[in-house]
Amino acid sequence: HAWVHHVQQHPVPMRGARAMSLVSNHHFPRHSHDEFGIGVIAAGAQRSWSGMGLVEAGPGDVIMVNPGEMHDGLPLGDKPRRWRMLYFDAGRVAEELAQEGIQRLDLLRPVARDPLLARQFLRLFTRLTSDGAGPLAREAHLLRLLMRMFQRHGTARPSGAPMSAVAKALQRLNAAPEEPVSLAELAALSGVSRFQLLRGFAREVGITPHAYLVQRRVLTAQQLLAAGRRPVEVAAQAGFADQAHMTRAFVRQLGITPARFRAVFT
């Protein structure tokens, strides 16, 4: 099958939200986002790895992901699948839900058959990506979507637990992904052996510390490119050895080159 990959990023008039339409048979490696993500499959089907194991999603299914949650995605039968996604800043979601008396929540299901939630998603997507919808309508549809999502597919998350060795390693990688770091340094910081950290990281996060670091560097590069920086500058600032290294990581994670990503914002 020929490689198909078309991504459209839609400008949206709402703080802390972004919208994308995708048609692709790209095999996305394990990765995470800083935001809550929700989408609906329009055509085709995909299989993805999640904390629950392998899950499959087909037309009409809702797909959801928590901030920082590892997942991948590959098409079933290598045929392109078509889907839409909305991503919401975690702080914005927390603000909205706190006003409803809801604290610290996690989504439980990476895939759900929920026709009402799918319709609410499509209504909000339409209002965010087309002219004419006022802020009152957008806010109302966002709140309905979030409440349905968390009431039907979410759970409270415990707070105040001591930080695990893996959490300490993640904190370091998230704080300065552009800085070089060794496995020995991460293990010492976390108070465990290198092998214990490797094993625990793979179990809790789903990928190796190195793969996670590369992913964080790609996210850093995305932010710098969106701000108008040139790819050759961004590669060094995001911690890549050179521009070619950044381009390879970008294409593997996102299916597009840094230059094409930057073109959306210029």
PDB file of C-alpha atoms in Angstrom:
ATOM      1  CA  HIS A   1       0.000   0.000   0.000  1.00  0.00           C
ATOM      2  CA  ALA A   2       1.164   3.556  -0.756  1.00  0.00           C
ATOM      3  CA  TRP A   3       2.034   5.750   2.226  1.00  0.00           C
ATOM      4  CA  VAL A   4      -0.747   8.243   2.948  1.00  0.00           C
ATOM      5  CA  HIS A   5      -0.378  10.981   5.516  1.00  0.00           C
ATOM      6  CA  HIS A   6      -2.338  14.225   5.516  1.00  0.00           C
ATOM      7  CA  VAL A   7      -2.616  16.340   8.659  1.00  0.00           C
ATOM      8  CA  GLN A   8      -4.588  19.569   8.882  1.00  0.00           C
ATOM      9  CA  GLN A   9      -4.216  21.780  11.943  1.00  0.00           C
ATOM     10  CA  HIS A  10      -7.212  24.083  12.356  1.00  0.00           C
ATOM     11  CA  PRO A  11      -6.891  27.499  14.026  1.00  0.00           C
ATOM     12  CA  VAL A  12      -9.328  27.601  16.947  1.00  0.00           C
ATOM     13  CA  PRO A  13     -10.669  30.636  18.863  1.00  0.00           C
ATOM     14  CA  MET A  14     -10.450  29.030  22.308  1.00  0.00           C
ATOM     15  CA  ARG A  15      -7.655  29.240  24.866  1.00  0.00           C
ATOM     16  CA  GLY A  16      -5.898  25.960  25.569  1.00  0.00           C
ATOM     17  CA  ALA A  17      -7.461  24.023  22.682  1.00  0.00           C
ATOM     18  CA  ARG A  18      -6.252  22.780  19.314  1.00  0.00           C
ATOM     19  CA  ALA A  19      -7.980  20.835  16.556  1.00  0.00           C
ATOM     20  CA  MET A  20      -6.644  18.444  13.916  1.00  0.00           C
ATOM     21  CA  SER A  21      -8.042  16.417  11.014  1.00  0.00           C
ATOM     22  CA  LEU A  22      -5.983  13.425   9.874  1.00  0.00           C
ATOM     23  CA  VAL A  23      -6.028  10.877   7.058  1.00  0.00           C
ATOM     24  CA  SER A  24      -3.140   8.460   7.435  1.00  0.00           C
ATOM     25  CA  ASN A  25      -1.798   4.937   7.316  1.00  0.00           C
ATOM     26  CA  HIS A  26       1.302   6.090   9.204  1.00  0.00           C
ATOM     27  CA  HIS A  27       2.455   3.804  12.035  1.00  0.00           C
ATOM     28  CA  PHE A  28       2.837   6.188  14.981  1.00  0.00           C
ATOM     29  CA  PRO A  29       5.403   4.916  17.525  1.00  0.00           C
ATOM     30  CA  ARG A  30       4.707   5.067  21.240  1.00  0.00           C
ATOM     31  CA  HIS A  31       4.366   8.685  22.300  1.00  0.00           C
ATOM     32  CA  SER A  32       2.403  10.940  24.626  1.00  0.00           C
ATOM     33  CA  HIS A  33       0.911  14.427  24.619  1.00  0.00           C
ATOM     34  CA  ASP A  34       0.938  17.125  27.283  1.00  0.00           C
ATOM     35  CA  GLU A  35      -2.809  17.579  26.830  1.00  0.00           C
ATOM     36  CA  PHE A  36      -6.028  15.631  27.174  1.00  0.00           C
ATOM     37  CA  GLY A  37      -6.969  14.274  23.766  1.00  0.00           C
ATOM     38  CA  ILE A  38     -10.339  13.182  22.430  1.00  0.00           C
ATOM     39  CA  GLY A  39     -11.267  12.225  18.893  1.00  0.00           C
ATOM     40  CA  VAL A  40     -13.655  10.246  16.726  1.00  0.00           C
ATOM     41  CA  ILE A  41     -12.748   7.774  13.979  1.00  0.00           C
ATOM     42  CA  ALA A  42     -14.641   8.710  10.792  1.00  0.00           C
ATOM     43  CA  ALA A  43     -13.445   5.914   8.489  1.00  0.00           C
ATOM     44  CA  GLY A  44     -11.047   2.981   8.577  1.00  0.00           C
ATOM     45  CA  ALA A  45      -9.783   1.399  11.781  1.00  0.00           C
ATOM     46  CA  GLN A  46      -6.700   1.330  13.960  1.00  0.00           C
ATOM     47  CA  ARG A  47      -5.043  -0.731  16.655  1.00  0.00           C
ATOM     48  CA  SER A  48      -3.143   0.955  19.460  1.00  0.00           C
ATOM     49  CA  TRP A  49      -1.164  -0.036  22.518  1.00  0.00           C
ATOM     50  CA  SER A  50      -2.328   1.433  25.812  1.00  0.00           C
ATOM     51  CA  GLY A  51      -1.958   0.836  29.528  1.00  0.00           C
ATOM     52  CA  MET A  52      -4.883  -1.596  29.152  1.00  0.00           C
ATOM     53  CA  GLY A  53      -3.077  -3.539  26.429  1.00  0.00           C
ATOM     54  CA  LEU A  54      -4.018  -3.532  22.752  1.00  0.00           C
ATOM     55  CA  VAL A  55      -7.253  -1.797  21.791  1.00  0.00           C
ATOM     56  CA  GLU A  56      -8.968  -1.364  18.440  1.00  0.00           C
ATOM     57  CA  ALA A  57     -11.086   1.542  17.212  1.00  0.00           C
ATOM     58  CA  GLY A  58     -13.352   1.741  14.167  1.00  0.00           C
ATOM     59  CA  PRO A  59     -15.823   4.186  12.597  1.00  0.00           C
ATOM     60  CA  GLY A  60     -17.853   6.086  15.196  1.00  0.00           C
ATOM     61  CA  ASP A  61     -15.612   5.083  18.101  1.00  0.00           C
ATOM     62  CA  VAL A  62     -14.340   7.745  20.500  1.00  0.00           C
ATOM     63  CA  ILE A  63     -10.606   7.686  21.262  1.00  0.00           C
ATOM     64  CA  MET A  64      -9.264   9.370  24.411  1.00  0.00           C
ATOM     65  CA  VAL A  65      -5.888   9.928  26.057  1.00  0.00           C
ATOM     66  CA  ASN A  66      -4.630  11.503  29.293  1.00  0.00           C
ATOM     67  CA  PRO A  67      -1.710  13.959  29.442  1.00  0.00           C
ATOM     68  CA  GLY A  68       1.542  12.003  29.549  1.00  0.00           C
ATOM     69  CA  GLU A  69      -0.121   8.667  28.738  1.00  0.00           C
ATOM     70  CA  MET A  70       1.826   6.483  26.314  1.00  0.00           C
ATOM     71  CA  HIS A  71       0.065   5.142  23.229  1.00  0.00           C
ATOM     72  CA  ASP A  72       0.821   4.275  19.631  1.00  0.00           C
ATOM     73  CA  GLY A  73      -1.327   3.800  16.559  1.00  0.00           C
ATOM     74  CA  LEU A  74      -1.274   1.688  13.429  1.00  0.00           C
ATOM     75  CA  PRO A  75      -3.915   1.162  10.760  1.00  0.00           C
ATOM     76  CA  LEU A  76      -5.675  -2.165  10.483  1.00  0.00           C
ATOM     77  CA  GLY A  77      -4.806  -3.700   7.132  1.00  0.00           C
ATOM     78  CA  ASP A  78      -2.490  -0.761   6.302  1.00  0.00           C
ATOM     79  CA  LYS A  79      -5.493   1.108   4.864  1.00  0.00           C
ATOM     80  CA  PRO A  80      -5.650   4.808   5.771  1.00  0.00           C
ATOM     81  CA  ARG A  81      -7.948   5.727   8.642  1.00  0.00           C
ATOM     82  CA  ARG A  82      -9.585   9.128   8.943  1.00  0.00           C
ATOM     83  CA  TRP A  83     -10.165  10.828  12.270  1.00  0.00           C
ATOM     84  CA  ARG A  84     -10.497  14.164  14.015  1.00  0.00           C
ATOM     85  CA  MET A  85      -8.883  15.164  17.297  1.00  0.00           C
ATOM     86  CA  LEU A  86      -9.284  17.884  19.885  1.00  0.00           C
ATOM     87  CA  TYR A  87      -6.521  18.473  22.429  1.00  0.00           C
ATOM     88  CA  PHE A  88      -7.102  20.463  25.611  1.00  0.00           C
ATOM     89  CA  ASP A  89      -4.508  21.986  27.901  1.00  0.00           C
ATOM     90  CA  ALA A  90      -4.520  20.041  31.179  1.00  0.00           C
ATOM     91  CA  GLY A  91      -4.693  23.261  33.213  1.00  0.00           C
ATOM     92  CA  ARG A  92      -7.719  24.441  31.247  1.00  0.00           C
ATOM     93  CA  VAL A  93      -9.506  21.130  31.821  1.00  0.00           C
ATOM     94  CA  ALA A  94      -8.700  21.287  35.548  1.00  0.00           C
ATOM     95  CA  GLU A  95     -10.142  24.831  35.731  1.00  0.00           C
ATOM     96  CA  GLU A  96     -13.356  23.839  33.959  1.00  0.00           C
ATOM     97  CA  LEU A  97     -13.912  20.749  36.124  1.00  0.00           C
ATOM     98  CA  ALA A  98     -12.932  22.473  39.387  1.00  0.00           C
ATOM     99  CA  GLN A  99     -15.871  24.844  38.859  1.00  0.00           C
ATOM    100  CA  GLU A 100     -18.091  21.745  38.807  1.00  0.00           C
ATOM    101  CA  GLY A 101     -16.535  20.420  42.032  1.00  0.00           C
ATOM    102  CA  ILE A 102     -14.447  17.752  40.289  1.00  0.00           C
ATOM    103  CA  GLN A 103     -10.778  17.334  41.251  1.00  0.00           C
ATOM    104  CA  ARG A 104      -7.836  15.413  39.748  1.00  0.00           C
ATOM    105  CA  LEU A 105      -9.333  13.083  37.191  1.00  0.00           C
ATOM    106  CA  ASP A 106      -8.041  10.471  34.781  1.00  0.00           C
ATOM    107  CA  LEU A 107      -9.678   9.033  31.699  1.00  0.00           C
ATOM    108  CA  LEU A 108     -10.044   5.265  32.057  1.00  0.00           C
ATOM    109  CA  ARG A 109     -10.717   4.084  28.501  1.00  0.00           C
ATOM    110  CA  PRO A 110      -8.585   4.701  25.416  1.00  0.00           C
ATOM    111  CA  VAL A 111     -11.542   3.665  23.193  1.00  0.00           C
ATOM    112  CA  ALA A 112     -15.272   3.911  23.864  1.00  0.00           C
ATOM    113  CA  ARG A 113     -18.457   3.211  21.921  1.00  0.00           C
ATOM    114  CA  ASP A 114     -20.432   6.243  23.106  1.00  0.00           C
ATOM    115  CA  PRO A 115     -22.645   7.757  20.362  1.00  0.00           C
ATOM    116  CA  LEU A 116     -23.727  10.717  22.511  1.00  0.00           C
ATOM    117  CA  LEU A 117     -20.130  11.639  23.362  1.00  0.00           C
ATOM    118  CA  ALA A 118     -19.204  11.275  19.672  1.00  0.00           C
ATOM    119  CA  ARG A 119     -22.004  13.694  18.705  1.00  0.00           C
ATOM    120  CA  GLN A 120     -20.962  16.165  21.412  1.00  0.00           C
ATOM    121  CA  PHE A 121     -17.370  15.970  20.152  1.00  0.00           C
ATOM    122  CA  LEU A 122     -18.406  16.646  16.553  1.00  0.00           C
ATOM    123  CA  ARG A 123     -20.589  19.598  17.593  1.00  0.00           C
ATOM    124  CA  LEU A 124     -17.697  21.191  19.494  1.00  0.00           C
ATOM    125  CA  PHE A 125     -15.223  20.405  16.691  1.00  0.00           C
ATOM    126  CA  THR A 126     -17.532  22.110  14.177  1.00  0.00           C
ATOM    127  CA  ARG A 127     -17.973  25.178  16.371  1.00  0.00           C
ATOM    128  CA  LEU A 128     -14.241  25.485  16.960  1.00  0.00           C
ATOM    129  CA  THR A 129     -13.263  25.118  13.296  1.00  0.00           C
ATOM    130  CA  SER A 130     -15.970  27.127  11.523  1.00  0.00           C
ATOM    131  CA  ASP A 131     -16.798  30.813  11.633  1.00  0.00           C
ATOM    132  CA  GLY A 132     -19.914  32.145  13.273  1.00  0.00           C
ATOM    133  CA  ALA A 133     -20.097  30.249  16.580  1.00  0.00           C
ATOM    134  CA  GLY A 134     -20.006  32.643  19.525  1.00  0.00           C
ATOM    135  CA  PRO A 135     -18.019  32.065  22.734  1.00  0.00           C
ATOM    136  CA  LEU A 136     -21.142  31.150  24.712  1.00  0.00           C
ATOM    137  CA  ALA A 137     -21.935  28.220  22.388  1.00  0.00           C
ATOM    138  CA  ARG A 138     -18.316  27.059  22.355  1.00  0.00           C
ATOM    139  CA  GLU A 139     -18.035  27.138  26.161  1.00  0.00           C
ATOM    140  CA  ALA A 140     -21.346  25.295  26.603  1.00  0.00           C
ATOM    141  CA  HIS A 141     -20.338  22.528  24.192  1.00  0.00           C
ATOM    142  CA  LEU A 142     -16.887  22.223  25.804  1.00  0.00           C
ATOM    143  CA  LEU A 143     -18.429  21.832  29.261  1.00  0.00           C
ATOM    144  CA  ARG A 144     -20.937  19.200  28.055  1.00  0.00           C
ATOM    145  CA  LEU A 145     -18.140  17.259  26.357  1.00  0.00           C
ATOM    146  CA  LEU A 146     -15.861  17.334  29.415  1.00  0.00           C
ATOM    147  CA  MET A 147     -18.614  16.379  31.838  1.00  0.00           C
ATOM    148  CA  ARG A 148     -19.769  13.448  29.684  1.00  0.00           C
ATOM    149  CA  MET A 149     -16.172  12.334  29.128  1.00  0.00           C
ATOM    150  CA  PHE A 150     -15.298  12.248  32.814  1.00  0.00           C
ATOM    151  CA  GLN A 151     -18.638  11.054  34.203  1.00  0.00           C
ATOM    152  CA  ARG A 152     -18.779   8.116  31.783  1.00  0.00           C
ATOM    153  CA  HIS A 153     -15.105   7.371  31.228  1.00  0.00           C
ATOM    154  CA  GLY A 154     -13.121   8.922  34.092  1.00  0.00           C
ATOM    155  CA  THR A 155     -12.135   8.318  37.692  1.00  0.00           C
ATOM    156  CA  ALA A 156     -10.670  10.291  40.576  1.00  0.00           C
ATOM    157  CA  ARG A 157      -6.907  10.159  40.881  1.00  0.00           C
ATOM    158  CA  PRO A 158      -5.269   9.891  44.338  1.00  0.00           C
ATOM    159  CA  SER A 159      -3.038  12.793  45.339  1.00  0.00           C
ATOM    160  CA  GLY A 160      -0.220  13.214  47.802  1.00  0.00           C
ATOM    161  CA  ALA A 161       1.508   9.842  47.174  1.00  0.00           C
ATOM    162  CA  PRO A 162       5.319   9.873  47.525  1.00  0.00           C
ATOM    163  CA  MET A 163       7.153  10.280  44.225  1.00  0.00           C
ATOM    164  CA  SER A 164       8.348   7.004  42.698  1.00  0.00           C
ATOM    165  CA  ALA A 165      11.795   6.434  41.170  1.00  0.00           C
ATOM    166  CA  VAL A 166      10.254   6.596  37.694  1.00  0.00           C
ATOM    167  CA  ALA A 167       8.401   9.821  38.536  1.00  0.00           C
ATOM    168  CA  LYS A 168      11.697  11.407  39.621  1.00  0.00           C
ATOM    169  CA  ALA A 169      13.312  10.390  36.323  1.00  0.00           C
ATOM    170  CA  LEU A 170      10.328  11.755  34.393  1.00  0.00           C
ATOM    171  CA  GLN A 171      10.509  15.026  36.309  1.00  0.00           C
ATOM    172  CA  ARG A 172      14.163  15.462  35.255  1.00  0.00           C
ATOM    173  CA  LEU A 173      13.482  14.559  31.600  1.00  0.00           C
ATOM    174  CA  ASN A 174      10.482  16.892  31.437  1.00  0.00           C
ATOM    175  CA  ALA A 175      12.293  19.780  33.144  1.00  0.00           C
ATOM    176  CA  ALA A 176      15.235  19.974  30.708  1.00  0.00           C
ATOM    177  CA  PRO A 177      14.861  17.628  27.725  1.00  0.00           C
ATOM    178  CA  GLU A 178      17.430  19.630  25.737  1.00  0.00           C
ATOM    179  CA  GLU A 179      20.179  18.828  28.284  1.00  0.00           C
ATOM    180  CA  PRO A 180      22.247  15.642  27.835  1.00  0.00           C
ATOM    181  CA  VAL A 181      21.655  13.047  30.536  1.00  0.00           C
ATOM    182  CA  SER A 182      22.922   9.508  31.156  1.00  0.00           C
ATOM    183  CA  LEU A 183      21.092   6.475  32.488  1.00  0.00           C
ATOM    184  CA  ALA A 184      23.495   6.481  35.440  1.00  0.00           C
ATOM    185  CA  GLU A 185      22.528  10.075  36.318  1.00  0.00           C
ATOM    186  CA  LEU A 186      18.809   9.263  36.150  1.00  0.00           C
ATOM    187  CA  ALA A 187      19.279   6.156  38.277  1.00  0.00           C
ATOM    188  CA  ALA A 188      21.288   8.069  40.902  1.00  0.00           C
ATOM    189  CA  LEU A 189      18.657  10.803  40.991  1.00  0.00           C
ATOM    190  CA  SER A 190      15.941   8.170  41.438  1.00  0.00           C
ATOM    191  CA  GLY A 191      17.836   6.141  44.070  1.00  0.00           C
ATOM    192  CA  VAL A 192      17.775   2.847  42.141  1.00  0.00           C
ATOM    193  CA  SER A 193      20.153   0.878  39.920  1.00  0.00           C
ATOM    194  CA  ARG A 194      20.292   1.524  36.173  1.00  0.00           C
ATOM    195  CA  PHE A 195      18.613  -1.805  35.451  1.00  0.00           C
ATOM    196  CA  GLN A 196      15.869  -1.206  38.030  1.00  0.00           C
ATOM    197  CA  LEU A 197      15.167   2.178  36.460  1.00  0.00           C
ATOM    198  CA  LEU A 198      15.103   0.734  32.939  1.00  0.00           C
ATOM    199  CA  ARG A 199      12.728  -2.038  33.946  1.00  0.00           C
ATOM    200  CA  GLY A 200      10.464   0.234  36.015  1.00  0.00           C
ATOM    201  CA  PHE A 201      10.391   2.936  33.352  1.00  0.00           C
ATOM    202  CA  ALA A 202       9.396   0.489  30.626  1.00  0.00           C
ATOM    203  CA  ARG A 203       6.700  -0.993  32.880  1.00  0.00           C
ATOM    204  CA  GLU A 204       5.190   2.326  34.033  1.00  0.00           C
ATOM    205  CA  VAL A 205       5.716   4.536  30.975  1.00  0.00           C
ATOM    206  CA  GLY A 206       5.747   1.987  28.155  1.00  0.00           C
ATOM    207  CA  ILE A 207       8.996   3.045  26.480  1.00  0.00           C
ATOM    208  CA  THR A 208      12.676   3.465  27.412  1.00  0.00           C
ATOM    209  CA  PRO A 209      14.043   6.650  29.001  1.00  0.00           C
ATOM    210  CA  HIS A 210      15.918   7.410  25.760  1.00  0.00           C
ATOM    211  CA  ALA A 211      12.785   7.073  23.609  1.00  0.00           C
ATOM    212  CA  TYR A 212      10.924   9.305  26.066  1.00  0.00           C
ATOM    213  CA  LEU A 213      13.709  11.914  25.924  1.00  0.00           C
ATOM    214  CA  VAL A 214      13.603  11.977  22.107  1.00  0.00           C
ATOM    215  CA  GLN A 215       9.842  12.440  22.240  1.00  0.00           C
ATOM    216  CA  ARG A 216      10.174  15.356  24.684  1.00  0.00           C
ATOM    217  CA  ARG A 217      12.760  16.933  22.373  1.00  0.00           C
ATOM    218  CA  VAL A 218      10.322  16.635  19.463  1.00  0.00           C
ATOM    219  CA  LEU A 219       7.671  18.391  21.590  1.00  0.00           C
ATOM    220  CA  THR A 220      10.173  21.148  22.442  1.00  0.00           C
ATOM    221  CA  ALA A 221      11.035  21.493  18.747  1.00  0.00           C
ATOM    222  CA  GLN A 222       7.333  21.779  17.864  1.00  0.00           C
ATOM    223  CA  GLN A 223       6.924  24.688  20.295  1.00  0.00           C
ATOM    224  CA  LEU A 224       9.997  26.489  18.928  1.00  0.00           C
ATOM    225  CA  LEU A 225       8.985  25.941  15.289  1.00  0.00           C
ATOM    226  CA  ALA A 226       5.451  27.168  16.013  1.00  0.00           C
ATOM    227  CA  ALA A 227       7.049  30.341  17.423  1.00  0.00           C
ATOM    228  CA  GLY A 228       8.753  30.904  14.061  1.00  0.00           C
ATOM    229  CA  ARG A 229      12.290  29.658  14.762  1.00  0.00           C
ATOM    230  CA  ARG A 230      14.235  28.118  11.850  1.00  0.00           C
ATOM    231  CA  PRO A 231      14.786  24.317  11.879  1.00  0.00           C
ATOM    232  CA  VAL A 232      18.571  24.651  11.937  1.00  0.00           C
ATOM    233  CA  GLU A 233      18.371  26.758  15.128  1.00  0.00           C
ATOM    234  CA  VAL A 234      15.691  24.589  16.692  1.00  0.00           C
ATOM    235  CA  ALA A 235      17.682  21.360  16.360  1.00  0.00           C
ATOM    236  CA  ALA A 236      20.393  22.624  18.719  1.00  0.00           C
ATOM    237  CA  GLN A 237      17.989  24.357  21.098  1.00  0.00           C
ATOM    238  CA  ALA A 238      15.872  21.200  21.460  1.00  0.00           C
ATOM    239  CA  GLY A 239      18.908  19.007  22.197  1.00  0.00           C
ATOM    240  CA  PHE A 240      19.336  17.141  18.883  1.00  0.00           C
ATOM    241  CA  ALA A 241      22.807  16.331  17.574  1.00  0.00           C
ATOM    242  CA  ASP A 242      22.003  18.070  14.270  1.00  0.00           C
ATOM    243  CA  GLN A 243      19.142  18.996  11.954  1.00  0.00           C
ATOM    244  CA  ALA A 244      19.141  15.584  10.223  1.00  0.00           C
ATOM    245  CA  HIS A 245      18.725  13.843  13.595  1.00  0.00           C
ATOM    246  CA  MET A 246      15.787  16.128  14.434  1.00  0.00           C
ATOM    247  CA  THR A 247      14.161  15.516  11.041  1.00  0.00           C
ATOM    248  CA  ARG A 248      14.361  11.728  11.439  1.00  0.00           C
ATOM    249  CA  ALA A 249      12.799  11.900  14.919  1.00  0.00           C
ATOM    250  CA  PHE A 250      10.107  14.313  13.696  1.00  0.00           C
ATOM    251  CA  VAL A 251       9.055  12.143  10.742  1.00  0.00           C
ATOM    252  CA  ARG A 252       8.963   9.028  12.908  1.00  0.00           C
ATOM    253  CA  GLN A 253       6.839  10.660  15.620  1.00  0.00           C
ATOM    254  CA  LEU A 254       4.570  12.902  13.537  1.00  0.00           C
ATOM    255  CA  GLY A 255       4.789  11.724   9.932  1.00  0.00           C
ATOM    256  CA  ILE A 256       5.908  15.172   8.691  1.00  0.00           C
ATOM    257  CA  THR A 257       9.189  17.098   8.465  1.00  0.00           C
ATOM    258  CA  PRO A 258      10.012  20.058  10.735  1.00  0.00           C
ATOM    259  CA  ALA A 259       9.832  22.393   7.717  1.00  0.00           C
ATOM    260  CA  ARG A 260       6.304  21.252   6.843  1.00  0.00           C
ATOM    261  CA  PHE A 261       5.225  21.570  10.474  1.00  0.00           C
ATOM    262  CA  ARG A 262       6.632  25.124  10.649  1.00  0.00           C
ATOM    263  CA  ALA A 263       4.864  26.099   7.396  1.00  0.00           C
ATOM    264  CA  VAL A 264       1.490  25.744   9.171  1.00  0.00           C
ATOM    265  CA  PHE A 265       2.405  28.653  11.464  1.00  0.00           C
ATOM    266  CA  THR A 266       4.125  30.998   8.973  1.00  0.00           C
TER     267      THR A 266
END
